[in-house]
Each structure stands twice: as structure tokens, then as C-alpha cells.
Coordinates of C-alpha atoms in Angstrom, one line a residue:
Chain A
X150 CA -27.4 -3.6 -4.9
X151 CA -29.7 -0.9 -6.9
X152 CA -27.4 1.0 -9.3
X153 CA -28.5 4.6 -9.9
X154 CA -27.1 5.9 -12.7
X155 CA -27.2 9.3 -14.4
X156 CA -26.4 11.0 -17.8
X157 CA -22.6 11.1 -18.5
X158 CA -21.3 14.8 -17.4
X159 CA -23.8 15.5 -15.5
X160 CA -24.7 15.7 -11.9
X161 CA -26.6 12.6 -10.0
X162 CA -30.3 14.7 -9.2
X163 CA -31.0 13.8 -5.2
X164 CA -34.5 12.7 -6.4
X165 CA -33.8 10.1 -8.2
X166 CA -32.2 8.7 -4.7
X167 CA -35.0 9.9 -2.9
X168 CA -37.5 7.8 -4.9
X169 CA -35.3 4.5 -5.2
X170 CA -35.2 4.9 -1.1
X171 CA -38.8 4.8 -1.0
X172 CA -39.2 2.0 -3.7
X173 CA -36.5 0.5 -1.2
X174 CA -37.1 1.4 2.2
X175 CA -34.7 -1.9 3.1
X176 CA -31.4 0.0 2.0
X177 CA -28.8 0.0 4.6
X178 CA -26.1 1.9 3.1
X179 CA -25.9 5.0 0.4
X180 CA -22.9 4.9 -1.7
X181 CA -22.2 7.7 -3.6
X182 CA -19.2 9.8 -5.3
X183 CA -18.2 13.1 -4.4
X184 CA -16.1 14.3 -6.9
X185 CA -16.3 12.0 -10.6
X186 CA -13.0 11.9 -12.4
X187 CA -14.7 9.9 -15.1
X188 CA -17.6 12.3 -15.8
X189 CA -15.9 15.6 -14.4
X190 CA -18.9 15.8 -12.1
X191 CA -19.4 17.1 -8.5
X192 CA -22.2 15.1 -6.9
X193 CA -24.6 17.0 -3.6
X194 CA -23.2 14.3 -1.2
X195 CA -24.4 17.0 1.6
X196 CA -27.8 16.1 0.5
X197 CA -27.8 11.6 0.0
X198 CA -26.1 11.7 2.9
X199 CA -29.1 13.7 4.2
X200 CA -32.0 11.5 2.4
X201 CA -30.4 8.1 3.7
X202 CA -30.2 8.7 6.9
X203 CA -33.9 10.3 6.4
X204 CA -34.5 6.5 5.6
X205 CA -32.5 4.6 8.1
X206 CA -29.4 4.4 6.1
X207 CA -25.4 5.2 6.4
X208 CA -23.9 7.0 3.8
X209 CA -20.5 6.2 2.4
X210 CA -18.6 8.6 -0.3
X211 CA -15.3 8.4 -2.5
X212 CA -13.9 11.7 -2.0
X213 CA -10.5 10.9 -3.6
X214 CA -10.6 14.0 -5.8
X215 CA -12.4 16.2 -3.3
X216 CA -10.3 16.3 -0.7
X217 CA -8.4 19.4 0.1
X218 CA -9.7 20.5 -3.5
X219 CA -13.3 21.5 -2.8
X220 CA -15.8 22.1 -0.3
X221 CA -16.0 18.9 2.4
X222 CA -17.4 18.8 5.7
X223 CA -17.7 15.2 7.0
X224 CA -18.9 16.0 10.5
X225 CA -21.3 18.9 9.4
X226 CA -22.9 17.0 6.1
X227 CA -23.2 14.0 8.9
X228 CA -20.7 11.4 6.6
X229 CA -20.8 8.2 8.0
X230 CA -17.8 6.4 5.5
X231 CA -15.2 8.6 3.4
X232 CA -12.0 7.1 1.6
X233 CA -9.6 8.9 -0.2
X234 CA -6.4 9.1 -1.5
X235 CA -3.0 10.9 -1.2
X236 CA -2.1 12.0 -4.9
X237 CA -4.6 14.0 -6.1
X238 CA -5.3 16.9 -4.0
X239 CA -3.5 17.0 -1.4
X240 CA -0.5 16.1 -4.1
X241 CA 1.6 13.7 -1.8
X242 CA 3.0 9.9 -3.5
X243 CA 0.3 8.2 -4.3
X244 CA 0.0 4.5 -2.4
X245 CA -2.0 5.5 0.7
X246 CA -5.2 6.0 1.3
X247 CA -6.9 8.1 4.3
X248 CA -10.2 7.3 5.3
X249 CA -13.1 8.9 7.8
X250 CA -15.5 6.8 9.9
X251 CA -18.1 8.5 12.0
X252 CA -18.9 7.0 15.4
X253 CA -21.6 5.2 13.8
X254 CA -19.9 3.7 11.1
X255 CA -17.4 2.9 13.5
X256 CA -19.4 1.1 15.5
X257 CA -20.9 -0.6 13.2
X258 CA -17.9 -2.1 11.9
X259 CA -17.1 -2.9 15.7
X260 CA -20.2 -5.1 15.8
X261 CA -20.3 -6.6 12.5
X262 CA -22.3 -10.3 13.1
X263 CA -19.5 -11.7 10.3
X264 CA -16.1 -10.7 9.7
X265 CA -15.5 -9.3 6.5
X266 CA -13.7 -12.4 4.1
X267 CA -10.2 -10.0 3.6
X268 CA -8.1 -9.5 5.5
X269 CA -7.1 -6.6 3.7
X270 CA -8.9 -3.7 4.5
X271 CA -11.0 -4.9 7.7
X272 CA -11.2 -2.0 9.5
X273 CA -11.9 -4.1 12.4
X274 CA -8.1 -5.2 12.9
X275 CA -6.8 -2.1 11.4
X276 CA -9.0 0.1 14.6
X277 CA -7.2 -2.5 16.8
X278 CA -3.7 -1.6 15.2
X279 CA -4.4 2.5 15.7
X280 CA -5.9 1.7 19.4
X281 CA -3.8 1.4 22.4
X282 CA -3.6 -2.0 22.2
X283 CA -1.6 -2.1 18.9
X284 CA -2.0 -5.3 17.6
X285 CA -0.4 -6.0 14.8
X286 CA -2.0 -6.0 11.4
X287 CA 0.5 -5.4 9.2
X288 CA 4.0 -3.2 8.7
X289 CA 3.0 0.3 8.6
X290 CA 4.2 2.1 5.3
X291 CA 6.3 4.6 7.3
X292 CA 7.6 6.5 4.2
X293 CA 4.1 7.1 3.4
X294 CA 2.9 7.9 6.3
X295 CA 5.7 10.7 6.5
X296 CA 4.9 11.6 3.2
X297 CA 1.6 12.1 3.7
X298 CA 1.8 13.4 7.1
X299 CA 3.9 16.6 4.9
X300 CA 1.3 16.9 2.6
X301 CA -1.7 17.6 5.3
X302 CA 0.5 20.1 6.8
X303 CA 1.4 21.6 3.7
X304 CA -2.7 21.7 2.7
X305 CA -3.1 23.2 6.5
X306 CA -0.4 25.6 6.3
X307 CA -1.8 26.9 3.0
X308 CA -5.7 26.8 4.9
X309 CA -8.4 24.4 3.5
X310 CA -10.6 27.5 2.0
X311 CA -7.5 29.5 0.6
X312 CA -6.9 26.0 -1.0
X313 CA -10.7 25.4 -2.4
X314 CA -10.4 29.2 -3.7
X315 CA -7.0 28.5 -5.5
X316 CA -8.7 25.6 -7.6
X317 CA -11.3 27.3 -8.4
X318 CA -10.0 30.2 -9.3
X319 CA -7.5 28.4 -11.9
X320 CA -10.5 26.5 -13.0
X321 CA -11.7 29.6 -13.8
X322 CA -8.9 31.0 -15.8
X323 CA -8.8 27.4 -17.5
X324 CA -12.2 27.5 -18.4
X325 CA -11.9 31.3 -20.0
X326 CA -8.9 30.6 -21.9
X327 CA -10.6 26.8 -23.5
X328 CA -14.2 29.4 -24.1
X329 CA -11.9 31.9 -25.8
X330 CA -10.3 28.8 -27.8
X331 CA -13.9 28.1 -29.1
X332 CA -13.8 24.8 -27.6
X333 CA -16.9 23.7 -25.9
X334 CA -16.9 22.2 -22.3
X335 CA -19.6 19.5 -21.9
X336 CA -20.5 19.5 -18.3
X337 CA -22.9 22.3 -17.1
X338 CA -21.4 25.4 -15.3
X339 CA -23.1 24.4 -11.7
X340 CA -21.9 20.2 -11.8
X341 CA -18.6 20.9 -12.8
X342 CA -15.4 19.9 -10.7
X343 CA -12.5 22.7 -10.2
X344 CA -10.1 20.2 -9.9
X345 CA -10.7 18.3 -13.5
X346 CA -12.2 19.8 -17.1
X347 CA -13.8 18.4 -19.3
X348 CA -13.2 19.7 -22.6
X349 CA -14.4 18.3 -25.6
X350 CA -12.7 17.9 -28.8
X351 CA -13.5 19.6 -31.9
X352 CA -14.1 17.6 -35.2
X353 CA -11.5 15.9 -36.3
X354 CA -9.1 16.5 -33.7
X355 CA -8.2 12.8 -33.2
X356 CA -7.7 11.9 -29.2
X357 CA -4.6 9.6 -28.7
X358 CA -2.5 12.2 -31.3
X359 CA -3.4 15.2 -29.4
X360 CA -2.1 13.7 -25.9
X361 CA 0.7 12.1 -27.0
X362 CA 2.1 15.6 -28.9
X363 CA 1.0 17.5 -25.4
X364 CA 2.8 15.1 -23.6
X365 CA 5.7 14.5 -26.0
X366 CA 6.3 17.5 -27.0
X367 CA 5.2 20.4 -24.0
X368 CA 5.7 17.3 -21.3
X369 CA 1.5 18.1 -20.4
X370 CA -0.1 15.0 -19.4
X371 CA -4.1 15.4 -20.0
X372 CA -6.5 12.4 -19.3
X373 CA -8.4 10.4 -22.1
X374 CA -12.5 10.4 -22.3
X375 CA -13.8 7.1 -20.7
X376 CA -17.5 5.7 -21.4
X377 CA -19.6 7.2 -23.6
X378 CA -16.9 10.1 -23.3
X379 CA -14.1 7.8 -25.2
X380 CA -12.5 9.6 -27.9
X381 CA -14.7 12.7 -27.9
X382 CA -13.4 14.5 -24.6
X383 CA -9.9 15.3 -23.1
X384 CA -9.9 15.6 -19.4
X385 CA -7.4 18.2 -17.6
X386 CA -6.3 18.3 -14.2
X387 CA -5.5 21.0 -12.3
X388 CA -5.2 19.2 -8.4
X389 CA -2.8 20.3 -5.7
X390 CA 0.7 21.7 -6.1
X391 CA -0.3 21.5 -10.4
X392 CA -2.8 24.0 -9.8
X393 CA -1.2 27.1 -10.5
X394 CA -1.2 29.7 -13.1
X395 CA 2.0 28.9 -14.4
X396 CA 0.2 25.1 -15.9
X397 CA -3.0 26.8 -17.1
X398 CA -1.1 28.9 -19.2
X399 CA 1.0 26.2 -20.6
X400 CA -1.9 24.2 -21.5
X401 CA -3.5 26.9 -22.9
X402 CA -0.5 27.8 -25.0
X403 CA 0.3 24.5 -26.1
X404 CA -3.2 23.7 -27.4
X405 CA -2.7 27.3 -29.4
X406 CA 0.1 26.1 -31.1
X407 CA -1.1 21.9 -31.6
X408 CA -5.3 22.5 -32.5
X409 CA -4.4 24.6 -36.1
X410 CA -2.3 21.5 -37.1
X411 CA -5.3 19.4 -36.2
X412 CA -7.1 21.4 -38.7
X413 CA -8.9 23.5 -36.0
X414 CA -8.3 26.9 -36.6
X415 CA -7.6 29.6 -33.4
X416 CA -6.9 33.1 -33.0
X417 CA -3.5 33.8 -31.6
X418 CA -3.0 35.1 -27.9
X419 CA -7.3 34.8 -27.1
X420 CA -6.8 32.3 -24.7
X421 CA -4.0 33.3 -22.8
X422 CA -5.6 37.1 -22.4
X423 CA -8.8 35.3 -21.5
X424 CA -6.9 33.5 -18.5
X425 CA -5.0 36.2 -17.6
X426 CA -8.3 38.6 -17.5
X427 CA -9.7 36.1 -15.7
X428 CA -7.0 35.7 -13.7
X429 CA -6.9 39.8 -12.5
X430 CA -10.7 39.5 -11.9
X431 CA -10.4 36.3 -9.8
X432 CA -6.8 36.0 -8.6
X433 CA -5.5 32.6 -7.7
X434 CA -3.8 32.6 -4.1
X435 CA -0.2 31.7 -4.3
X436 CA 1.0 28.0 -3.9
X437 CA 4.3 28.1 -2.2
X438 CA 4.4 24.8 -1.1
Chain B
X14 CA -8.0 -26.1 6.3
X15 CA -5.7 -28.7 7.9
X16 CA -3.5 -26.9 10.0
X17 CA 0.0 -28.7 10.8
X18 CA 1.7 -27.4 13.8
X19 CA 5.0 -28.0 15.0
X20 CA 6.8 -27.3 18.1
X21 CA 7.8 -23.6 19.2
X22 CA 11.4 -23.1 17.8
X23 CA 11.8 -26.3 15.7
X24 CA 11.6 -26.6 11.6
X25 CA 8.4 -28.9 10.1
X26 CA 9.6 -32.1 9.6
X27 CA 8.5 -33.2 6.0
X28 CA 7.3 -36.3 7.4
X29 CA 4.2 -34.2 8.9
X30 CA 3.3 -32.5 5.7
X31 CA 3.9 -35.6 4.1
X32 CA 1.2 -37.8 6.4
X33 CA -1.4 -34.9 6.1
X34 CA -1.4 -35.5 2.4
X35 CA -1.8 -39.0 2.4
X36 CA -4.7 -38.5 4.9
X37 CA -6.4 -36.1 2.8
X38 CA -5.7 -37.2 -1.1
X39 CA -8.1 -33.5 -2.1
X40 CA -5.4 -30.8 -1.0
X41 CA -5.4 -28.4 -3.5
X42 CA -2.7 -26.2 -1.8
X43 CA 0.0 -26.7 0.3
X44 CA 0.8 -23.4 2.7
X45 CA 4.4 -22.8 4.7
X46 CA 6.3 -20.2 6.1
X47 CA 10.0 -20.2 5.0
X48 CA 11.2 -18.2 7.3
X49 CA 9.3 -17.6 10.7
X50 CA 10.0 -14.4 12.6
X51 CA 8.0 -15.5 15.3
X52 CA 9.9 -19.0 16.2
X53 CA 13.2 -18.0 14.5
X54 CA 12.6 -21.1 12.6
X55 CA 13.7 -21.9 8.6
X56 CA 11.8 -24.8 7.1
X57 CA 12.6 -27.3 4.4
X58 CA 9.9 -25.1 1.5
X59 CA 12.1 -27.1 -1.3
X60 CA 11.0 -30.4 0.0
X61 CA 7.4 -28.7 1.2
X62 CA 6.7 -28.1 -2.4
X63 CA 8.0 -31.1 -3.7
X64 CA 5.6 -33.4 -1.3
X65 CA 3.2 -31.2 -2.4
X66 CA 3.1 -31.6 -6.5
X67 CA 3.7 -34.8 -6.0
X68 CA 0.0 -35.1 -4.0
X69 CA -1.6 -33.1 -6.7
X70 CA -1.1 -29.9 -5.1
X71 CA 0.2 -26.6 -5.8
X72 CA 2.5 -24.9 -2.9
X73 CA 2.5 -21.5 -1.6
X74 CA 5.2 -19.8 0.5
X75 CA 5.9 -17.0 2.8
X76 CA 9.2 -15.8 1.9
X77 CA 8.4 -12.0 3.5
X78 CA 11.6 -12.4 6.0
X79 CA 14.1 -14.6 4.1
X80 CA 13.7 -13.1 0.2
X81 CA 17.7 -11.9 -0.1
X82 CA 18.8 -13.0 3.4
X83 CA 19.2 -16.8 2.7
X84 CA 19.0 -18.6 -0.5
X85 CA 15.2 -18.9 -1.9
X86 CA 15.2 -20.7 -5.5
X87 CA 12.0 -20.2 -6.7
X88 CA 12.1 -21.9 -10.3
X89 CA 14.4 -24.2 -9.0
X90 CA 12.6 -25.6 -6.2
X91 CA 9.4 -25.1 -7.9
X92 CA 7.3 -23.0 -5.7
X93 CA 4.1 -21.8 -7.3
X94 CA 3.1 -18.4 -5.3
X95 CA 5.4 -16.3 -2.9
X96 CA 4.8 -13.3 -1.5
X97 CA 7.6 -11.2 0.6
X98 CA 7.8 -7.6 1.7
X99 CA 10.4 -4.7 1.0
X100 CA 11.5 -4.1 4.5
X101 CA 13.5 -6.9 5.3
X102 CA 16.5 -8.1 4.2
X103 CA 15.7 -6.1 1.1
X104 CA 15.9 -3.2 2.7
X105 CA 13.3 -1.2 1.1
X106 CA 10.7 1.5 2.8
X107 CA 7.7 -1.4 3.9
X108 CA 4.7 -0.6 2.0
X109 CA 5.4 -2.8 -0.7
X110 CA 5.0 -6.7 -1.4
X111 CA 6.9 -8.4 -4.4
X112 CA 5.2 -11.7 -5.6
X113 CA 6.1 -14.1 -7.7
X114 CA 3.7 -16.9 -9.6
X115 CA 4.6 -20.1 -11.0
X116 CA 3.1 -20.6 -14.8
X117 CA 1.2 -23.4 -13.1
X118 CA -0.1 -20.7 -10.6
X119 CA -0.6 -18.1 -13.1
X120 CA -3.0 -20.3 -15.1
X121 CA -5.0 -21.1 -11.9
X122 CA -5.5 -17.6 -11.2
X123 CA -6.4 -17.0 -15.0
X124 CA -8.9 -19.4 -14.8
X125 CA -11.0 -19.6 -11.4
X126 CA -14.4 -20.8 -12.1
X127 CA -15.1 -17.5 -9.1
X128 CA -13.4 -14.5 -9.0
X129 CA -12.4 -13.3 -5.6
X130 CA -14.5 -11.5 -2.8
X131 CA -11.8 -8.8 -2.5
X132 CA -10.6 -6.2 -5.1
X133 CA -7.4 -5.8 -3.0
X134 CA -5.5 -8.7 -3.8
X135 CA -7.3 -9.8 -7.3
X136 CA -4.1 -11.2 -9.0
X137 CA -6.0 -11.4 -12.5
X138 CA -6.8 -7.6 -12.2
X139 CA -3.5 -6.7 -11.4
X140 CA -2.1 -9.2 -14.0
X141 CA -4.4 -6.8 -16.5
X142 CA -2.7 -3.9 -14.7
X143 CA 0.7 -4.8 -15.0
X144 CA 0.0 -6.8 -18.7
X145 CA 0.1 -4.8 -22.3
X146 CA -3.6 -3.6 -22.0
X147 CA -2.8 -1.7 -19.1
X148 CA -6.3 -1.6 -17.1
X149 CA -6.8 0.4 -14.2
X150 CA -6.8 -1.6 -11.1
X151 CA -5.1 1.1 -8.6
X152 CA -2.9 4.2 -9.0
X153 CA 0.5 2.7 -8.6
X154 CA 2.8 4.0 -5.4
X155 CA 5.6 5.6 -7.6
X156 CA 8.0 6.5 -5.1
X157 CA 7.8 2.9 -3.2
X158 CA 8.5 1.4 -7.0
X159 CA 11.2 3.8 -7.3
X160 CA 12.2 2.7 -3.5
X161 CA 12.2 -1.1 -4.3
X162 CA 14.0 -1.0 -7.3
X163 CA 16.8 0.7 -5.8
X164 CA 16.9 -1.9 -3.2
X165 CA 16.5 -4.5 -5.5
X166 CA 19.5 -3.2 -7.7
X167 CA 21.4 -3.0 -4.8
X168 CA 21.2 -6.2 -3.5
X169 CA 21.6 -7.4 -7.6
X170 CA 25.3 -5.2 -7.5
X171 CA 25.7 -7.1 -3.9
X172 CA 25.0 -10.3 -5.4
X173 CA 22.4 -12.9 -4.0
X174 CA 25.1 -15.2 -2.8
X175 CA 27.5 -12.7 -0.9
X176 CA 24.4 -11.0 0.8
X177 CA 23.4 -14.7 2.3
X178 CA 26.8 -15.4 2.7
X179 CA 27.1 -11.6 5.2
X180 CA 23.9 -12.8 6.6
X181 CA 25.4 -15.8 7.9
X182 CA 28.6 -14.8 8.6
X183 CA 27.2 -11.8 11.0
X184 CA 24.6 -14.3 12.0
X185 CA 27.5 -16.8 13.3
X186 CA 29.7 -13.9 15.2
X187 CA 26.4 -12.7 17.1
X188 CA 25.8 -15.8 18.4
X189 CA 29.4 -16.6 19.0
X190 CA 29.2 -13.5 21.3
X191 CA 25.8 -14.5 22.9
X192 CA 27.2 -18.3 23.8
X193 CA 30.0 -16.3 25.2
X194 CA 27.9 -14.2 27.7
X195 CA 26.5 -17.7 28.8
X196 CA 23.0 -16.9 26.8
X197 CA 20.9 -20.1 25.4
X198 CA 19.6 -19.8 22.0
X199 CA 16.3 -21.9 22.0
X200 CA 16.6 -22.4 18.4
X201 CA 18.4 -26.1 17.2
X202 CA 21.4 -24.6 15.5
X203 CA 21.0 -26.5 11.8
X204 CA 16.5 -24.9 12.1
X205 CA 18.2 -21.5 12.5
X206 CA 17.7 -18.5 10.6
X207 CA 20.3 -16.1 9.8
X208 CA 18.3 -12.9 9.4
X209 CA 16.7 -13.3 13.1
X210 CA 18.5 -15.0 16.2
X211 CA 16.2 -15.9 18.9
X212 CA 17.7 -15.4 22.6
X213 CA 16.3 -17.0 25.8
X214 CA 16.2 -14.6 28.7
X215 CA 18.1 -15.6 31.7
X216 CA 16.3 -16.3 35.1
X217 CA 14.9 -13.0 36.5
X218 CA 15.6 -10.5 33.2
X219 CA 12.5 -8.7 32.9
X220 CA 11.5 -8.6 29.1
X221 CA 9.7 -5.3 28.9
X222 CA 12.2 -3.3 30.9
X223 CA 15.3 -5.1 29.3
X224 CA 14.0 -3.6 25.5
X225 CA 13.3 -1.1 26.8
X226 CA 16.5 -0.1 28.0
X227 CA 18.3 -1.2 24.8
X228 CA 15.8 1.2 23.1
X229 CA 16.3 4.0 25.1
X230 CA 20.0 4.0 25.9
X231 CA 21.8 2.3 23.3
X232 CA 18.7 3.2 20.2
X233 CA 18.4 -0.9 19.8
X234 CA 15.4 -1.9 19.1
X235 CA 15.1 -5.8 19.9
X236 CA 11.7 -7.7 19.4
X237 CA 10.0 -9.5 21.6
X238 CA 8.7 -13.2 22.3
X239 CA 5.1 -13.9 20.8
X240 CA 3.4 -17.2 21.6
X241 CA 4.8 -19.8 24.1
X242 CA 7.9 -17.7 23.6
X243 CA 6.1 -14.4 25.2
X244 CA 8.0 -13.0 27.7
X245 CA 10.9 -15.6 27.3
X246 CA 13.6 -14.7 24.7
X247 CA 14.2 -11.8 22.7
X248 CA 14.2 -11.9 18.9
X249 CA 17.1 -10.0 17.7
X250 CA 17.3 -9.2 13.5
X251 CA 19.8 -8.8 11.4
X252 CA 18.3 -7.8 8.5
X253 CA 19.4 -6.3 5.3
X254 CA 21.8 -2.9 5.8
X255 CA 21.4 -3.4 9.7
X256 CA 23.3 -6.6 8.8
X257 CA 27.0 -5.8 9.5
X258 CA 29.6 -6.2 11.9
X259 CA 28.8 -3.1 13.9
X260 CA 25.4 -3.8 14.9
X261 CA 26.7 -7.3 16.8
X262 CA 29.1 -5.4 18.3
X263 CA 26.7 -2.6 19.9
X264 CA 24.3 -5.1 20.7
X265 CA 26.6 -7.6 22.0
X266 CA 28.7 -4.5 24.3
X267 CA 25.0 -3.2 25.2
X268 CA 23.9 -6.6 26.7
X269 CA 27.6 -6.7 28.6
X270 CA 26.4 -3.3 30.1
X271 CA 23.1 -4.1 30.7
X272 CA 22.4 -7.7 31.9
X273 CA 24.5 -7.6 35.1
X274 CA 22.3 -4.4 36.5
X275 CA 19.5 -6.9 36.0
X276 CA 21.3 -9.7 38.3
X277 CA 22.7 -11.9 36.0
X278 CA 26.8 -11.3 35.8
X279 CA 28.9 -11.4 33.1
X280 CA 32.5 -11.4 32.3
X281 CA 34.0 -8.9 30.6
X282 CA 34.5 -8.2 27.1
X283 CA 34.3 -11.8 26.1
X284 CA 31.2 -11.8 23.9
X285 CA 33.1 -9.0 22.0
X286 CA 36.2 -11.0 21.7
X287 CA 34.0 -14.0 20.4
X288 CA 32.5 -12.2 17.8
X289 CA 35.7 -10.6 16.5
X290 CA 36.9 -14.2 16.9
X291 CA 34.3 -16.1 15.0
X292 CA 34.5 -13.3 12.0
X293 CA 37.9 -13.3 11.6
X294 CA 37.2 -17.3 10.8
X295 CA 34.3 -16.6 9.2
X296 CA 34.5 -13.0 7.5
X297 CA 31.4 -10.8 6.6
X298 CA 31.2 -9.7 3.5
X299 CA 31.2 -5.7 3.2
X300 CA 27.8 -3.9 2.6
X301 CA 28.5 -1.3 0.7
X302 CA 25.1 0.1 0.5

């Protein structure tokens, strides 16, 4: 295995895989992330998906936070392996996990010289569960299944593109109502995600007392920097059914009203007209679930 | 591995398991079903694990089917793993797998010299999950925790022994009722299980249409032989909330409808008035939900 990293917050630059696939012409499978909940960064899977099979290899992506959130096309960006899973965007239980093959991956897992050593996830025996011949691999999670089987229809009802738009567009308002805070998001404009902000905290706002007041007291629940990001960022989700209006300007509020007893001083009212402006430029369509 | 077969429809004698070891002093881990759904078979796991500690070994158990439909003891009979599922006799959505771990098994895990192929079942991550630092091994399926613990506190308000106890009582009147239609139960009556009754079909019952019919005209759904059983009994489950006096009527009145159009006669009513018989002797215990 090669690791390929990149700075923290930023996007993964398809050169850098383009010149490890020529340092390692050998490679027989691309792994990359679409959407980084870690790093608040969306990766241009379109394009290692394109360089590896360039160089003879199949392409597999984690597009747990990208699905029904943002831009995905597994058939036309030519994805040979895609998991996800069912709580973030498409905002059914979590505990199930879909996942895309394309007829190559497919049959590549069909001819496999050695079985994989778990029984667990061996597509193999789970193909021959699915297939007509329905052997049985284990007791299908039929809650789930029903749960998720909602969800997809909800996300199909509401159309995959008007759902991409309302993400972004509350991303949007988020974004101009943390600007009009003063408070400074660290990933660049063009590698951000819609779906999860970055925002970083100013001086001497201490992490674990800000979440816990947003969570104790407004009932907000933001995520905690990880990596080099520990302590220095919060990370706010706005994914599925949470991605309305209605939470960005709670956030936004609530941040108002905690940040000046943190010692950072903020005008009153900024963000929330900076949302809302945003909001009348670049309405979000209605979630009605 | 040194597998140790038995017969199709008998218990493991000890005797077996007890040979094996003595032929091969380096076992490291004794493996047995308690309950087998497949042979409608209990075996002796108390005496299984006891043969094995005393070879050195630790002893690891299948309790899916018989966790809350027959008594298990656990710390009492010193089992070191066991792993069940939520949709038997616990009567839970599947999806879901309560284990339990010895100290002695606990440590081993704690302490492989190699850490498993597969992240799936990697009990130290999960023990890291579930301990007080709390590290991220998998987004936990809420509603399936909610699901089980329901289930679990209803068979807690049930109590353990009563819910054996209606297990075997509803177990006894079912097959009171099948002796009565002149049925064979393959299944020595002291290797039994309670939660799943094995039925031989009589001479010219087709299998497939037989369930069928059950399935389609009376909504029973009955399971059928695997193995050197295929095609030869049905498995019949009484499992959990489907566990009452009803269900061995219906089933019982459904076969008294059924098996004569398939050429073997019956008289009438008597399997009903067996049951109803054999449970006022031998009362079931109410499920209350």
C-alpha cells in the first residue's frame, strides 16, 4: 500500500496520484474519499477514477457523506467500488450500509483466486444471497432495509439535484452568517464540502466548553477537530433532513449569544441578516420530508 | 480445525468432544452450537465447556437460537465467548448480535500477539468503542439499540425462567398435536429443542408445495429441511412472541386441512384436542408482550 497524503483542509491535487501511478505502474486498485468528514474536504474522485484506470487500475471511493448530498455519478465518472452509509445524507438509522459495484468490480470479486479471510463482508456470498439462488448468508436487517428503503424514496421524491442545491444553498447561508461572525473558515472556497463546515475557532475560545454549552444548552450537536485540526476547529453538519434554514439560523444564533462569553466579541443580528440575505439571493428548496 | 460431527437430529455426546481432546492435547478452542436450527438438536454446551477448560482450552458457543428460549448460564457454566442474534426468541428486529466474553476471553482478545484481518468483528476495537475512551470503530445503529433493549426489557419483566418455561410448555402441546395427526418427530425427545420442532414428512407430502400452501393460505411460514434432512421434515419455530398457544393451534388446524388433500388422511380435530389437552397439564405461561 502507497499512502498519499495531502495538507489537512485541503483538497487531494490529482497529480500527485498521477505521479505515484507512474512511480508505480503495479497498482491495482485506487482508493480514494469522496467527501472527507475529518478534513471538510471534497476530493475530484471523477478524475482518480479517471487516472487509474488510465493505468490499469479499479478505483474504489467512500462516498458516505456524498451521497444524496452532492454531485455523484457512479456510472458516468466510470466508479468501479462505492460504500456508503444510511445516516448521513440520505438521513435514515444509521446501521446499514449501501454499496455500488460496477460490472468490473463485480466480476472481479466473482473470480477472486482466494477468498477473502471474513466472512463478513465477502461480497462473494452476499451476490449469492441477492441472486436468484438466495443462499443464505446471513438474516437480513429487515427494519433497516425498510428504513432505508423510505429514505431513498424520500431523497427521490425530493429529486437528487433539488437535494445537492438545498445543501448547498444552506451551506451558503451558513457560511455568510460564520463570515459576518468574523470567524474564519479554513478550507478553501473551491474544496469545501456543503454538507460539513469547517469553522475555526477564535483565540481562546476553548473547544470541549463551546460544544458542550451548544449542546447543553441550545440542544446543537457540532463535531470536534481531529488531527492536526484537534482543538483549533469545530465541524458543523448540515446533511439531510438537518439541512434546513430553520438549523442554520439556530447555530448561528446560538454562537451570537455563547462566542462574547468566550471573550470573542460579535456584533448583534450580523449573522443572522447575512444568512437570511444569503438566503433571498440563493433560496434553499423546501425539505418536506 | 478438527471438525466433530454427529448424526442428523441427535445431540454431541461429550464422549466425542472428550476423545478429540485427548487426541489433540494443543486445542486452543473448543467450538459448539447450543441450539441447532438446522437438526433441531440442543447439546450438552455446560459439559462442552467443562471438557474443554479442563484440556487447556477455552470454549465458544452459538447461542443465536436458544439465548431466552431455554435456559443458557453463561457465568455458571463458564462459557468464554457467545454470540446470539435479536430475532429469535428475543424477539428483536434482526440486525443485531449481543455477545458476551468471559474475563478469560476478554484477556485473550486484549492480548493477541496479531490483530485480526478484519475490521468487522475486531472485539478490541469495539471494546475501545464501547469502553470510557470511547474511540470510533462504527456509527452505532440507534434505533436497533433502542429495538434490543426493548426486547431485552421485555423478556427481563417476563422473567428468564417463565419465558423457557412458555417455550416448553407450547413446545410440548405442538407436539402433542403432531403425534396426534400420526406425524414422526425425527428428533429423540430428551435432544429436543423447544424453540424449533422438527417434523418428518409423511410418504408422498411434497415439501415445496406443502409450505407453500401454509404460506399462502393460512400466512405460516414453516422452514424447510437442509442437509440429509432436505426435502424430508419441516422445521417449525416457536420463537419468542410467536410462541403462544395460538400459533399451535393455527398450525396444528392448518395441517388437519391441508395434509389429507395431499393423500395422507387424518382424523378430525384430534391434534387440536391434544394440544388443548397437553396445555391444560402443562399450562403456557401468558406473553404479554
Amino acid at each position: 500500500m502507497v499512502p498519499l497524503r495531502t495538507e489537512w483542509g485541503r483538497s487531494m491535487d490529482p497529480h500527485v496520484l498521477a505521479d505515484a501511478l507512474q512511480e508505480h505502474p503495479e497498482t491495482q486498485l485506487v482508493v480514494g474519499i469522496h467527501a472527507e468528514t475529518s478534513a471538510g474536504t471534497l476530493h475530484p474522485i471523477a478524475e482518480f477514477a479517471r487516472l487509474a484506470h488510465e493505468a490499469g487500475a479499479m478505483f474504489m471511493t467512500d462516498v458516505v457523506t456524498s451521497l444524496a448530498g452532492c454531485e455523484l455519478e457512479f456510472d458516468e465518472w466510470d466508479l468501479d467500488f462505492a460504500y456508503s452509509g444510511s445516516q448521513k445524507c440520505l438521513a435514515a438509522p444509521p446501521g446499514i450500509s449501501p454499496v455500488a459495484l460496477s460490472e468490473r468490480g463485480l466480476d472481479y470479486i466473482r473470480n477472486r483466486p482466494k477468498p477473502p479471510t471474513s466472512w463478513y463482508l465477502d461480497l462473494q456470498l452476499i451476490a449469492d444471497y441477492w441472486g436468484p439462488d438466495h443462499i443464505a448468508h446471513h438474516t437480513a436487517p429487515v427494519s433497516m432495509i425498510y428504513g432505508l428503503r423510505e429514505a431513498v424514496g424520500m431523497a427521490l421524491n425530493e429529486g437528487l439535484s433539488a437535494r445537492w442545491e438545498r445543501h448547498a444553498a444552506n451551506a451558503s447561508a451558513l457560511r455568510a452568517g460564520l463570515r459576518a461572525l468574523n470567524l474564519e473558515l479554513p478550507v478553501p472556497e473551491d474544496e469545501r464540502l456543503d454538507q460539513l463546515t469547517l469553522v475555526r475557532l477564535p483565540k481562546g475560545v476553548d473547544d470541549v466548553k463551546l460544544r458542550n454549552q451548544l449542546l447543553d444548552e441550545y440542544s446543537i450537536e457540532v463535531g470536534r477537530g481531529l488531527g492536526e485540526f484537534a482543538g483549533k476547529i469545530i465541524r458543523v453538519g448540515l446533511m439531510g433532513e438537518s439541512c434546513v434554514p430553520a438549523n442554520v439560523f439556530a447555530l448561528l444564533n446560538a454562537l451570537e449569544k455563547i462566542l462574547p462569553e468566550h471573550g470573542f466579541e460579535v456584533a448583534n443580528g450580523v449573522a443572522a441578516a447575512a444568512a437570511s440575505a444569503q438566503l433571498v439571493k440563493h433560496p434553499s428548496p423546501l425539505f418536506t420530508g
